[in-house]
Amino acid sequence: NITLLNIINMNIEEQFRSNKISEVTYKRKSDTKKIIERYKIANMPIQKISTVDINDFLINLTDYSNSVISKVSQMLKSAFDKSLLLNILSSNPFSIKGLITIPKSKKENKKIDSLTIEEQKLFVKELEKNYDKYTDIFYILLFTGMRVGEVLALSSSDIDLNKKIIHISKTLTKDKNDKIIIGNSTKTYSGVRDIPITDLIYKYLENLHKGGNKTLFSQNGKIISPNTINSHFKRICKNANIKVVNTKKKKYDKFVNLKSSSVNTHMLRHTYATRCIESGMSAVVLSKLLGHKDIETTLNTYTTVFNKFKQEEIDKYLNYMYGLL
C-alpha cells in the first residue's frame, strides 16, 4: 500500500538528512511535490500505477512551464527508481523507451527582456537624480550582470579593491521554512566565479567597503529581500517613463501597477549581457562572467541578440577571405 507520495517523501527526507541537498533544494523539491499532491496519482499505491496513469497525469501539466514539467517528471522517475531498489517494483516505466511521453508546455518559453540603450540612459539618469540606499545596488546589477541574490549576499571579504575583483561564492536563498538566508553557495556550481571591478562600479564598491560591514547591503541589520529591490526597480522605471502604462486616472499622470508590471531586476542582468554582445564580447567570456553552466546556456539564452550580429560576423569573414584571394 506504499503510495507514490510516500516514496517521494522518503526520497526528499533521505537526501536532506544525508546532506545531499541543501535547504533551498529541499524547499524547491517540496514545491514540486505540492504540484503532484493535487492529483489522485499521488495517493495511489505505486504498485498499481500504470503507464496510462502516468501519461494521463503528465498531460494535465501542460499549463505549467517546460521547466516545471521536467522537474515533476524527474521526481516521478526518482520515485520509481527508489521503488526498484526497495523491491517494491520489478521495472521502471521511465527506463523503457517510448512508454512515457513527457508533454510540451502550452506556455511559450520566457523571452529575454532587456533595456534598450535609450532606456538604459533614462534609467541611469533617474538613478543620478534620486540617490538613495538602493542606488549602489542598481549600479552593480547593471554594470556586472550579477544576479540580485548574489549582490545582496556580498560581504566586505568578497571585495578585493587592490586586485579589482569581486569574489562571488554565495547568494540569497530560502531555508526549508521559506525564510530568506545567505546561502553557502551560488545558484549553480558554475556561479562561483571572480569578476572584474571596472571603473564603472569602483567608486560605489569603494564607498561601501569603507563602511566595514560584514554584509555590504542590509536594512536595519537585516537581509534585504530581492522583492524589495524589485519593487523599487519598478518605481524607478515608472519615474523614468520606461515601459510605463498610461491611464486616464489623471490626465498627465504616469501609472504602473507594481504587481502586474512586466519590469523586473533580472532585466538588468539581461541588459548587461546584451551590451556585452553588442560590444563584440565573445560568448565564451560572457558565459564565464555570467556564471552560466556552459556556453550553450549563454548561446541559447541570448540567441536573438547574437543573431542580430550574425551578418556583421559574416561580413568580417567575407572581407578576410577577399583579402586572401
PDB file of C-alpha atoms in Angstrom:
ATOM      1  CA  ASN A   1       0.000   0.000   0.000  1.00  0.00           C
ATOM      2  CA  ILE A   2       3.002   2.347  -0.236  1.00  0.00           C
ATOM      3  CA  THR A   3       1.891   5.306  -2.306  1.00  0.00           C
ATOM      4  CA  LEU A   4       3.787   7.429  -4.804  1.00  0.00           C
ATOM      5  CA  LEU A   5       3.720  10.281  -2.286  1.00  0.00           C
ATOM      6  CA  ASN A   6       5.224   8.033   0.417  1.00  0.00           C
ATOM      7  CA  ILE A   7       8.191   7.253  -1.838  1.00  0.00           C
ATOM      8  CA  ILE A   8       8.650  10.884  -2.875  1.00  0.00           C
ATOM      9  CA  ASN A   9       8.677  11.988   0.777  1.00  0.00           C
ATOM     10  CA  MET A  10      11.146   9.224   1.602  1.00  0.00           C
ATOM     11  CA  ASN A  11      13.477  10.371  -1.179  1.00  0.00           C
ATOM     12  CA  ILE A  12      13.408  14.050  -0.209  1.00  0.00           C
ATOM     13  CA  GLU A  13      13.889  13.423   3.527  1.00  0.00           C
ATOM     14  CA  GLU A  14      16.734  10.922   2.994  1.00  0.00           C
ATOM     15  CA  GLN A  15      18.559  13.312   0.677  1.00  0.00           C
ATOM     16  CA  PHE A  16      18.176  16.186   3.133  1.00  0.00           C
ATOM     17  CA  ARG A  17      19.234  14.244   6.233  1.00  0.00           C
ATOM     18  CA  SER A  18      22.319  12.894   4.444  1.00  0.00           C
ATOM     19  CA  ASN A  19      23.304  16.450   3.332  1.00  0.00           C
ATOM     20  CA  LYS A  20      22.979  15.543  -0.337  1.00  0.00           C
ATOM     21  CA  ILE A  21      20.664  18.515  -0.871  1.00  0.00           C
ATOM     22  CA  SER A  22      20.661  21.977   0.706  1.00  0.00           C
ATOM     23  CA  GLU A  23      17.748  23.692   2.444  1.00  0.00           C
ATOM     24  CA  VAL A  24      16.941  25.654  -0.697  1.00  0.00           C
ATOM     25  CA  THR A  25      16.866  22.458  -2.798  1.00  0.00           C
ATOM     26  CA  TYR A  26      14.693  20.851  -0.122  1.00  0.00           C
ATOM     27  CA  LYS A  27      12.294  23.780  -0.466  1.00  0.00           C
ATOM     28  CA  ARG A  28      12.270  23.539  -4.272  1.00  0.00           C
ATOM     29  CA  LYS A  29      11.612  19.805  -4.201  1.00  0.00           C
ATOM     30  CA  SER A  30       8.823  20.344  -1.670  1.00  0.00           C
ATOM     31  CA  ASP A  31       7.233  22.892  -4.016  1.00  0.00           C
ATOM     32  CA  THR A  32       7.446  20.409  -6.892  1.00  0.00           C
ATOM     33  CA  LYS A  33       5.890  17.741  -4.659  1.00  0.00           C
ATOM     34  CA  LYS A  34       2.937  20.053  -3.939  1.00  0.00           C
ATOM     35  CA  ILE A  35       2.063  20.017  -7.642  1.00  0.00           C
ATOM     36  CA  ILE A  36       1.913  16.210  -7.649  1.00  0.00           C
ATOM     37  CA  GLU A  37      -0.196  16.236  -4.464  1.00  0.00           C
ATOM     38  CA  ARG A  38      -3.007  17.988  -6.352  1.00  0.00           C
ATOM     39  CA  TYR A  39      -3.661  14.879  -8.444  1.00  0.00           C
ATOM     40  CA  LYS A  40      -5.034  11.459  -7.481  1.00  0.00           C
ATOM     41  CA  ILE A  41      -1.880   9.695  -8.684  1.00  0.00           C
ATOM     42  CA  ALA A  42      -0.079  10.977  -5.556  1.00  0.00           C
ATOM     43  CA  ASN A  43      -2.114   8.747  -3.238  1.00  0.00           C
ATOM     44  CA  MET A  44      -2.253   5.693  -5.468  1.00  0.00           C
ATOM     45  CA  PRO A  45      -0.230   2.635  -4.361  1.00  0.00           C
ATOM     46  CA  ILE A  46       2.875   2.810  -6.544  1.00  0.00           C
ATOM     47  CA  GLN A  47       2.492  -0.882  -7.475  1.00  0.00           C
ATOM     48  CA  LYS A  48      -0.876  -0.124  -9.047  1.00  0.00           C
ATOM     49  CA  ILE A  49       0.210   2.913 -11.102  1.00  0.00           C
ATOM     50  CA  SER A  50       0.219   2.059 -14.805  1.00  0.00           C
ATOM     51  CA  THR A  51       1.919   3.803 -17.712  1.00  0.00           C
ATOM     52  CA  VAL A  52      -1.534   5.090 -18.703  1.00  0.00           C
ATOM     53  CA  ASP A  53      -1.926   6.668 -15.261  1.00  0.00           C
ATOM     54  CA  ILE A  54       1.474   8.354 -15.571  1.00  0.00           C
ATOM     55  CA  ASN A  55       0.864   9.665 -19.086  1.00  0.00           C
ATOM     56  CA  ASP A  56      -2.623  10.917 -18.189  1.00  0.00           C
ATOM     57  CA  PHE A  57      -1.151  12.744 -15.191  1.00  0.00           C
ATOM     58  CA  LEU A  58       1.656  14.339 -17.216  1.00  0.00           C
ATOM     59  CA  ILE A  59      -0.770  15.577 -19.882  1.00  0.00           C
ATOM     60  CA  ASN A  60      -2.511  17.589 -17.145  1.00  0.00           C
ATOM     61  CA  LEU A  61       0.711  19.567 -16.615  1.00  0.00           C
ATOM     62  CA  THR A  62       0.800  21.350 -19.961  1.00  0.00           C
ATOM     63  CA  ASP A  63      -0.382  24.609 -18.356  1.00  0.00           C
ATOM     64  CA  TYR A  64       2.895  24.684 -16.407  1.00  0.00           C
ATOM     65  CA  SER A  65       6.239  25.739 -17.901  1.00  0.00           C
ATOM     66  CA  ASN A  66       8.564  23.218 -19.558  1.00  0.00           C
ATOM     67  CA  SER A  67      10.912  23.665 -16.606  1.00  0.00           C
ATOM     68  CA  VAL A  68       8.217  22.612 -14.105  1.00  0.00           C
ATOM     69  CA  ILE A  69       7.137  19.663 -16.269  1.00  0.00           C
ATOM     70  CA  SER A  70      10.751  18.496 -16.365  1.00  0.00           C
ATOM     71  CA  LYS A  71      11.118  18.741 -12.557  1.00  0.00           C
ATOM     72  CA  VAL A  72       7.879  16.826 -11.924  1.00  0.00           C
ATOM     73  CA  SER A  73       8.840  14.119 -14.421  1.00  0.00           C
ATOM     74  CA  GLN A  74      12.248  13.741 -12.800  1.00  0.00           C
ATOM     75  CA  MET A  75      10.665  13.456  -9.357  1.00  0.00           C
ATOM     76  CA  LEU A  76       8.391  10.667 -10.620  1.00  0.00           C
ATOM     77  CA  LYS A  77      11.312   8.847 -12.232  1.00  0.00           C
ATOM     78  CA  SER A  78      13.317   9.059  -8.994  1.00  0.00           C
ATOM     79  CA  ALA A  79      10.357   7.647  -7.046  1.00  0.00           C
ATOM     80  CA  PHE A  80      10.106   4.673  -9.397  1.00  0.00           C
ATOM     81  CA  ASP A  81      13.894   4.173  -9.229  1.00  0.00           C
ATOM     82  CA  LYS A  82      13.655   4.074  -5.431  1.00  0.00           C
ATOM     83  CA  SER A  83      10.807   1.554  -5.634  1.00  0.00           C
ATOM     84  CA  LEU A  84      13.042  -0.698  -7.724  1.00  0.00           C
ATOM     85  CA  LEU A  85      15.799  -0.538  -5.111  1.00  0.00           C
ATOM     86  CA  LEU A  86      13.291  -1.408  -2.373  1.00  0.00           C
ATOM     87  CA  ASN A  87      11.962  -4.350  -4.437  1.00  0.00           C
ATOM     88  CA  ILE A  88       8.503  -2.815  -4.460  1.00  0.00           C
ATOM     89  CA  LEU A  89       8.554  -2.818  -8.275  1.00  0.00           C
ATOM     90  CA  SER A  90      10.242  -5.100 -10.791  1.00  0.00           C
ATOM     91  CA  SER A  91      10.620  -2.454 -13.508  1.00  0.00           C
ATOM     92  CA  ASN A  92      10.606   1.300 -14.048  1.00  0.00           C
ATOM     93  CA  PRO A  93       8.398   2.519 -16.916  1.00  0.00           C
ATOM     94  CA  PHE A  94      10.558   5.648 -17.208  1.00  0.00           C
ATOM     95  CA  SER A  95      13.523   3.462 -18.157  1.00  0.00           C
ATOM     96  CA  ILE A  96      11.761   1.818 -21.087  1.00  0.00           C
ATOM     97  CA  LYS A  97      11.999   3.979 -24.179  1.00  0.00           C
ATOM     98  CA  GLY A  98       8.677   5.118 -25.600  1.00  0.00           C
ATOM     99  CA  LEU A  99       6.461   4.115 -22.655  1.00  0.00           C
ATOM    100  CA  ILE A 100       6.303   7.549 -21.011  1.00  0.00           C
ATOM    101  CA  THR A 101       5.636  10.710 -23.020  1.00  0.00           C
ATOM    102  CA  ILE A 102       6.858  13.963 -21.498  1.00  0.00           C
ATOM    103  CA  PRO A 103       4.498  16.666 -22.856  1.00  0.00           C
ATOM    104  CA  LYS A 104       5.449  20.144 -24.016  1.00  0.00           C
ATOM    105  CA  SER A 105       4.095  23.169 -22.218  1.00  0.00           C
ATOM    106  CA  LYS A 106       1.372  25.320 -23.764  1.00  0.00           C
ATOM    107  CA  LYS A 107       3.321  28.304 -22.498  1.00  0.00           C
ATOM    108  CA  GLU A 108       5.923  29.980 -24.635  1.00  0.00           C
ATOM    109  CA  ASN A 109       9.442  29.996 -23.248  1.00  0.00           C
ATOM    110  CA  LYS A 110      10.199  33.266 -21.485  1.00  0.00           C
ATOM    111  CA  LYS A 111      11.545  35.938 -23.796  1.00  0.00           C
ATOM    112  CA  ILE A 112      14.717  37.753 -22.873  1.00  0.00           C
ATOM    113  CA  ASP A 113      13.719  41.281 -21.965  1.00  0.00           C
ATOM    114  CA  SER A 114      16.418  43.896 -21.519  1.00  0.00           C
ATOM    115  CA  LEU A 115      16.584  47.669 -21.525  1.00  0.00           C
ATOM    116  CA  THR A 116      17.313  49.303 -24.850  1.00  0.00           C
ATOM    117  CA  ILE A 117      20.265  51.698 -24.979  1.00  0.00           C
ATOM    118  CA  GLU A 118      17.867  54.641 -24.717  1.00  0.00           C
ATOM    119  CA  GLU A 119      16.018  53.054 -21.783  1.00  0.00           C
ATOM    120  CA  GLN A 120      19.326  52.349 -20.065  1.00  0.00           C
ATOM    121  CA  LYS A 121      20.274  56.026 -20.370  1.00  0.00           C
ATOM    122  CA  LEU A 122      16.921  57.040 -18.881  1.00  0.00           C
ATOM    123  CA  PHE A 123      17.384  54.531 -16.057  1.00  0.00           C
ATOM    124  CA  VAL A 124      20.862  55.804 -15.178  1.00  0.00           C
ATOM    125  CA  LYS A 125      19.644  59.403 -15.357  1.00  0.00           C
ATOM    126  CA  GLU A 126      16.886  58.575 -12.867  1.00  0.00           C
ATOM    127  CA  LEU A 127      19.407  56.896 -10.554  1.00  0.00           C
ATOM    128  CA  GLU A 128      21.605  60.002 -10.636  1.00  0.00           C
ATOM    129  CA  LYS A 129      18.619  62.224  -9.906  1.00  0.00           C
ATOM    130  CA  ASN A 130      17.356  60.385  -6.822  1.00  0.00           C
ATOM    131  CA  TYR A 131      20.213  58.765  -4.909  1.00  0.00           C
ATOM    132  CA  ASP A 132      19.039  56.506  -2.064  1.00  0.00           C
ATOM    133  CA  LYS A 133      20.129  53.425  -0.123  1.00  0.00           C
ATOM    134  CA  TYR A 134      19.360  51.123  -3.065  1.00  0.00           C
ATOM    135  CA  THR A 135      21.124  53.117  -5.799  1.00  0.00           C
ATOM    136  CA  ASP A 136      24.504  51.362  -5.437  1.00  0.00           C
ATOM    137  CA  ILE A 137      22.759  48.004  -5.792  1.00  0.00           C
ATOM    138  CA  PHE A 138      21.270  49.011  -9.140  1.00  0.00           C
ATOM    139  CA  TYR A 139      24.604  50.282 -10.496  1.00  0.00           C
ATOM    140  CA  ILE A 140      26.285  46.990  -9.558  1.00  0.00           C
ATOM    141  CA  LEU A 141      23.469  44.950 -11.128  1.00  0.00           C
ATOM    142  CA  LEU A 142      23.572  46.985 -14.344  1.00  0.00           C
ATOM    143  CA  PHE A 143      27.352  47.005 -14.798  1.00  0.00           C
ATOM    144  CA  THR A 144      28.282  43.473 -13.655  1.00  0.00           C
ATOM    145  CA  GLY A 145      25.412  41.223 -14.735  1.00  0.00           C
ATOM    146  CA  MET A 146      25.326  39.635 -11.272  1.00  0.00           C
ATOM    147  CA  ARG A 147      22.107  38.044 -10.061  1.00  0.00           C
ATOM    148  CA  VAL A 148      20.275  40.164  -7.500  1.00  0.00           C
ATOM    149  CA  GLY A 149      20.677  37.452  -4.850  1.00  0.00           C
ATOM    150  CA  GLU A 150      24.440  37.419  -5.450  1.00  0.00           C
ATOM    151  CA  VAL A 151      24.703  41.188  -4.987  1.00  0.00           C
ATOM    152  CA  LEU A 152      22.607  41.199  -1.805  1.00  0.00           C
ATOM    153  CA  ALA A 153      24.777  38.405  -0.335  1.00  0.00           C
ATOM    154  CA  LEU A 154      28.069  40.284  -0.867  1.00  0.00           C
ATOM    155  CA  SER A 155      30.259  40.926   2.162  1.00  0.00           C
ATOM    156  CA  SER A 156      33.377  43.066   2.591  1.00  0.00           C
ATOM    157  CA  SER A 157      35.597  39.986   2.282  1.00  0.00           C
ATOM    158  CA  ASP A 158      34.223  39.377  -1.234  1.00  0.00           C
ATOM    159  CA  ILE A 159      35.569  42.715  -2.490  1.00  0.00           C
ATOM    160  CA  ASP A 160      39.263  42.959  -3.378  1.00  0.00           C
ATOM    161  CA  LEU A 161      39.813  46.598  -4.330  1.00  0.00           C
ATOM    162  CA  ASN A 162      43.570  46.129  -4.791  1.00  0.00           C
ATOM    163  CA  LYS A 163      43.205  43.401  -7.400  1.00  0.00           C
ATOM    164  CA  LYS A 164      39.888  44.906  -8.573  1.00  0.00           C
ATOM    165  CA  ILE A 165      37.987  41.628  -8.252  1.00  0.00           C
ATOM    166  CA  ILE A 166      34.619  40.585  -6.834  1.00  0.00           C
ATOM    167  CA  HIS A 167      34.612  37.036  -5.459  1.00  0.00           C
ATOM    168  CA  ILE A 168      31.149  35.522  -5.980  1.00  0.00           C
ATOM    169  CA  SER A 169      30.667  32.424  -3.842  1.00  0.00           C
ATOM    170  CA  LYS A 170      27.160  32.685  -2.389  1.00  0.00           C
ATOM    171  CA  THR A 171      23.676  34.007  -2.993  1.00  0.00           C
ATOM    172  CA  LEU A 172      20.486  34.699  -1.097  1.00  0.00           C
ATOM    173  CA  THR A 173      18.243  31.694  -0.822  1.00  0.00           C
ATOM    174  CA  LYS A 174      15.433  30.368   1.350  1.00  0.00           C
ATOM    175  CA  ASP A 175      15.563  27.761   4.046  1.00  0.00           C
ATOM    176  CA  LYS A 176      13.002  24.955   4.263  1.00  0.00           C
ATOM    177  CA  ASN A 177      10.733  27.289   6.247  1.00  0.00           C
ATOM    178  CA  ASP A 178      10.740  29.814   3.380  1.00  0.00           C
ATOM    179  CA  LYS A 179      12.870  32.328   5.318  1.00  0.00           C
ATOM    180  CA  ILE A 180      15.424  34.338   3.303  1.00  0.00           C
ATOM    181  CA  ILE A 181      19.004  33.495   4.285  1.00  0.00           C
ATOM    182  CA  ILE A 182      22.504  33.889   2.828  1.00  0.00           C
ATOM    183  CA  GLY A 183      23.312  30.502   1.351  1.00  0.00           C
ATOM    184  CA  ASN A 184      26.645  28.708   1.425  1.00  0.00           C
ATOM    185  CA  SER A 185      26.875  28.517  -2.361  1.00  0.00           C
ATOM    186  CA  THR A 186      25.690  30.126  -5.575  1.00  0.00           C
ATOM    187  CA  LYS A 187      22.654  29.118  -7.635  1.00  0.00           C
ATOM    188  CA  THR A 188      24.788  26.567  -9.550  1.00  0.00           C
ATOM    189  CA  TYR A 189      28.354  25.309  -9.079  1.00  0.00           C
ATOM    190  CA  SER A 190      29.452  27.407 -12.073  1.00  0.00           C
ATOM    191  CA  GLY A 191      28.085  30.500 -10.334  1.00  0.00           C
ATOM    192  CA  VAL A 192      31.207  30.552  -8.158  1.00  0.00           C
ATOM    193  CA  ARG A 193      33.445  32.972 -10.040  1.00  0.00           C
ATOM    194  CA  ASP A 194      35.590  36.102  -9.936  1.00  0.00           C
ATOM    195  CA  ILE A 195      34.522  39.115 -11.965  1.00  0.00           C
ATOM    196  CA  PRO A 196      36.445  42.358 -12.558  1.00  0.00           C
ATOM    197  CA  ILE A 197      35.706  45.598 -10.754  1.00  0.00           C
ATOM    198  CA  THR A 198      35.623  48.051 -13.631  1.00  0.00           C
ATOM    199  CA  ASP A 199      35.785  51.830 -13.400  1.00  0.00           C
ATOM    200  CA  LEU A 200      32.009  51.854 -13.867  1.00  0.00           C
ATOM    201  CA  ILE A 201      31.440  50.467 -10.365  1.00  0.00           C
ATOM    202  CA  TYR A 202      34.728  51.021  -8.486  1.00  0.00           C
ATOM    203  CA  LYS A 203      33.606  54.175  -6.655  1.00  0.00           C
ATOM    204  CA  TYR A 204      30.396  52.538  -5.411  1.00  0.00           C
ATOM    205  CA  LEU A 205      32.195  49.488  -4.028  1.00  0.00           C
ATOM    206  CA  GLU A 206      34.928  51.675  -2.553  1.00  0.00           C
ATOM    207  CA  ASN A 207      32.375  53.677  -0.558  1.00  0.00           C
ATOM    208  CA  LEU A 208      30.605  50.514   0.602  1.00  0.00           C
ATOM    209  CA  HIS A 209      33.872  48.873   1.558  1.00  0.00           C
ATOM    210  CA  LYS A 210      34.824  51.809   3.777  1.00  0.00           C
ATOM    211  CA  GLY A 211      31.812  51.043   5.934  1.00  0.00           C
ATOM    212  CA  GLY A 212      33.452  47.811   7.049  1.00  0.00           C
ATOM    213  CA  ASN A 213      30.108  45.999   7.292  1.00  0.00           C
ATOM    214  CA  LYS A 214      30.204  42.237   7.140  1.00  0.00           C
ATOM    215  CA  THR A 215      27.338  42.368   4.659  1.00  0.00           C
ATOM    216  CA  LEU A 216      27.515  45.246   2.176  1.00  0.00           C
ATOM    217  CA  PHE A 217      23.765  45.652   1.937  1.00  0.00           C
ATOM    218  CA  SER A 218      21.355  45.418   4.855  1.00  0.00           C
ATOM    219  CA  GLN A 219      18.283  47.164   6.209  1.00  0.00           C
ATOM    220  CA  ASN A 220      18.228  47.723   9.967  1.00  0.00           C
ATOM    221  CA  GLY A 221      20.737  44.903  10.287  1.00  0.00           C
ATOM    222  CA  LYS A 222      18.554  42.505   8.294  1.00  0.00           C
ATOM    223  CA  ILE A 223      18.974  40.975   4.849  1.00  0.00           C
ATOM    224  CA  ILE A 224      17.347  42.999   2.073  1.00  0.00           C
ATOM    225  CA  SER A 225      14.768  40.936   0.192  1.00  0.00           C
ATOM    226  CA  PRO A 226      15.050  40.677  -3.625  1.00  0.00           C
ATOM    227  CA  ASN A 227      11.321  41.543  -3.697  1.00  0.00           C
ATOM    228  CA  THR A 228      12.122  44.896  -2.065  1.00  0.00           C
ATOM    229  CA  ILE A 229      14.695  45.654  -4.768  1.00  0.00           C
ATOM    230  CA  ASN A 230      12.282  44.515  -7.478  1.00  0.00           C
ATOM    231  CA  SER A 231       9.511  46.827  -6.238  1.00  0.00           C
ATOM    232  CA  HIS A 232      11.939  49.735  -6.065  1.00  0.00           C
ATOM    233  CA  PHE A 233      13.124  48.957  -9.596  1.00  0.00           C
ATOM    234  CA  LYS A 234       9.553  49.167 -10.875  1.00  0.00           C
ATOM    235  CA  ARG A 235       9.128  52.590  -9.295  1.00  0.00           C
ATOM    236  CA  ILE A 236      12.358  53.848 -10.885  1.00  0.00           C
ATOM    237  CA  CYS A 237      11.177  52.620 -14.294  1.00  0.00           C
ATOM    238  CA  LYS A 238       7.861  54.360 -13.738  1.00  0.00           C
ATOM    239  CA  ASN A 239       9.572  57.662 -12.897  1.00  0.00           C
ATOM    240  CA  ALA A 240      11.932  57.290 -15.858  1.00  0.00           C
ATOM    241  CA  ASN A 241       8.983  56.551 -18.164  1.00  0.00           C
ATOM    242  CA  ILE A 242      10.339  53.092 -19.024  1.00  0.00           C
ATOM    243  CA  LYS A 243       7.651  50.598 -20.081  1.00  0.00           C
ATOM    244  CA  VAL A 244       5.003  52.658 -18.333  1.00  0.00           C
ATOM    245  CA  VAL A 245       1.272  52.002 -18.687  1.00  0.00           C
ATOM    246  CA  ASN A 246      -0.669  55.199 -19.251  1.00  0.00           C
ATOM    247  CA  THR A 247      -4.168  55.511 -17.860  1.00  0.00           C
ATOM    248  CA  LYS A 248      -6.874  58.171 -17.780  1.00  0.00           C
ATOM    249  CA  LYS A 249      -6.989  58.357 -13.992  1.00  0.00           C
ATOM    250  CA  LYS A 250      -5.202  61.677 -14.210  1.00  0.00           C
ATOM    251  CA  LYS A 251      -4.634  63.480 -17.438  1.00  0.00           C
ATOM    252  CA  TYR A 252      -0.840  63.576 -17.292  1.00  0.00           C
ATOM    253  CA  ASP A 253      -0.192  61.023 -14.580  1.00  0.00           C
ATOM    254  CA  LYS A 254       2.064  58.041 -15.196  1.00  0.00           C
ATOM    255  CA  PHE A 255       0.642  54.874 -13.739  1.00  0.00           C
ATOM    256  CA  VAL A 256       2.043  51.406 -13.320  1.00  0.00           C
ATOM    257  CA  ASN A 257       0.527  48.607 -11.325  1.00  0.00           C
ATOM    258  CA  LEU A 258       3.512  47.340  -9.346  1.00  0.00           C
ATOM    259  CA  LYS A 259       2.080  43.818  -9.152  1.00  0.00           C
ATOM    260  CA  SER A 260       1.355  43.414 -12.851  1.00  0.00           C
ATOM    261  CA  SER A 261       4.278  45.496 -14.190  1.00  0.00           C
ATOM    262  CA  SER A 262       6.413  43.470 -16.596  1.00  0.00           C
ATOM    263  CA  VAL A 263       9.732  45.013 -15.490  1.00  0.00           C
ATOM    264  CA  ASN A 264      11.943  43.152 -13.031  1.00  0.00           C
ATOM    265  CA  THR A 265      15.507  43.385 -11.778  1.00  0.00           C
ATOM    266  CA  HIS A 266      16.611  40.351 -13.844  1.00  0.00           C
ATOM    267  CA  MET A 267      16.265  42.688 -16.840  1.00  0.00           C
ATOM    268  CA  LEU A 268      19.445  44.418 -15.634  1.00  0.00           C
ATOM    269  CA  ARG A 269      21.358  41.132 -15.950  1.00  0.00           C
ATOM    270  CA  HIS A 270      19.981  40.706 -19.472  1.00  0.00           C
ATOM    271  CA  THR A 271      20.806  44.343 -20.223  1.00  0.00           C
ATOM    272  CA  TYR A 272      24.426  43.816 -19.167  1.00  0.00           C
ATOM    273  CA  ALA A 273      24.685  40.690 -21.335  1.00  0.00           C
ATOM    274  CA  THR A 274      23.090  42.462 -24.310  1.00  0.00           C
ATOM    275  CA  ARG A 275      25.536  45.398 -24.070  1.00  0.00           C
ATOM    276  CA  CYS A 276      28.430  42.914 -23.854  1.00  0.00           C
ATOM    277  CA  ILE A 277      27.292  41.156 -27.027  1.00  0.00           C
ATOM    278  CA  GLU A 278      26.768  44.490 -28.792  1.00  0.00           C
ATOM    279  CA  SER A 279      30.317  45.484 -27.868  1.00  0.00           C
ATOM    280  CA  GLY A 280      31.660  42.350 -29.557  1.00  0.00           C
ATOM    281  CA  MET A 281      32.445  40.263 -26.462  1.00  0.00           C
ATOM    282  CA  SER A 282      32.747  36.566 -27.218  1.00  0.00           C
ATOM    283  CA  ALA A 283      30.154  34.128 -25.901  1.00  0.00           C
ATOM    284  CA  VAL A 284      32.897  32.181 -24.071  1.00  0.00           C
ATOM    285  CA  VAL A 285      33.941  35.200 -21.985  1.00  0.00           C
ATOM    286  CA  LEU A 286      30.340  36.307 -21.382  1.00  0.00           C
ATOM    287  CA  SER A 287      29.424  32.812 -20.202  1.00  0.00           C
ATOM    288  CA  LYS A 288      32.179  32.949 -17.551  1.00  0.00           C
ATOM    289  CA  LEU A 289      31.188  36.434 -16.381  1.00  0.00           C
ATOM    290  CA  LEU A 290      27.526  35.465 -16.014  1.00  0.00           C
ATOM    291  CA  GLY A 291      28.338  32.202 -14.238  1.00  0.00           C
ATOM    292  CA  HIS A 292      26.471  30.043 -16.744  1.00  0.00           C
ATOM    293  CA  LYS A 293      26.810  26.272 -16.563  1.00  0.00           C
ATOM    294  CA  ASP A 294      28.248  26.130 -20.080  1.00  0.00           C
ATOM    295  CA  ILE A 295      28.472  28.197 -23.256  1.00  0.00           C
ATOM    296  CA  GLU A 296      25.320  26.515 -24.615  1.00  0.00           C
ATOM    297  CA  THR A 297      23.285  28.160 -21.857  1.00  0.00           C
ATOM    298  CA  THR A 298      24.610  31.561 -22.932  1.00  0.00           C
ATOM    299  CA  LEU A 299      24.038  30.928 -26.632  1.00  0.00           C
ATOM    300  CA  ASN A 300      20.518  29.563 -26.064  1.00  0.00           C
ATOM    301  CA  THR A 301      19.550  32.373 -23.685  1.00  0.00           C
ATOM    302  CA  TYR A 302      20.739  35.158 -25.965  1.00  0.00           C
ATOM    303  CA  THR A 303      20.115  33.573 -29.369  1.00  0.00           C
ATOM    304  CA  THR A 304      18.096  36.571 -30.615  1.00  0.00           C
ATOM    305  CA  VAL A 305      20.781  39.050 -29.577  1.00  0.00           C
ATOM    306  CA  PHE A 306      23.573  37.007 -31.154  1.00  0.00           C
ATOM    307  CA  ASN A 307      21.548  36.628 -34.361  1.00  0.00           C
ATOM    308  CA  LYS A 308      21.368  40.414 -34.742  1.00  0.00           C
ATOM    309  CA  PHE A 309      25.125  40.445 -35.200  1.00  0.00           C
ATOM    310  CA  LYS A 310      25.347  37.339 -37.385  1.00  0.00           C
ATOM    311  CA  GLN A 311      25.513  39.336 -40.625  1.00  0.00           C
ATOM    312  CA  GLU A 312      28.272  41.550 -39.223  1.00  0.00           C
ATOM    313  CA  GLU A 313      30.333  38.468 -38.421  1.00  0.00           C
ATOM    314  CA  ILE A 314      29.702  37.030 -41.883  1.00  0.00           C
ATOM    315  CA  ASP A 315      30.889  40.338 -43.376  1.00  0.00           C
ATOM    316  CA  LYS A 316      34.100  40.071 -41.341  1.00  0.00           C
ATOM    317  CA  TYR A 317      34.663  36.590 -42.777  1.00  0.00           C
ATOM    318  CA  LEU A 318      33.988  37.767 -46.329  1.00  0.00           C
ATOM    319  CA  ASN A 319      36.354  40.739 -46.004  1.00  0.00           C
ATOM    320  CA  TYR A 320      39.024  38.424 -44.652  1.00  0.00           C
ATOM    321  CA  MET A 321      38.544  35.942 -47.497  1.00  0.00           C
ATOM    322  CA  TYR A 322      38.554  38.646 -50.188  1.00  0.00           C
ATOM    323  CA  GLY A 323      41.873  39.823 -48.789  1.00  0.00           C
ATOM    324  CA  LEU A 324      43.328  36.354 -49.315  1.00  0.00           C
ATOM    325  CA  LEU A 325      42.109  35.970 -52.913  1.00  0.00           C
TER     326      LEU A 325
END
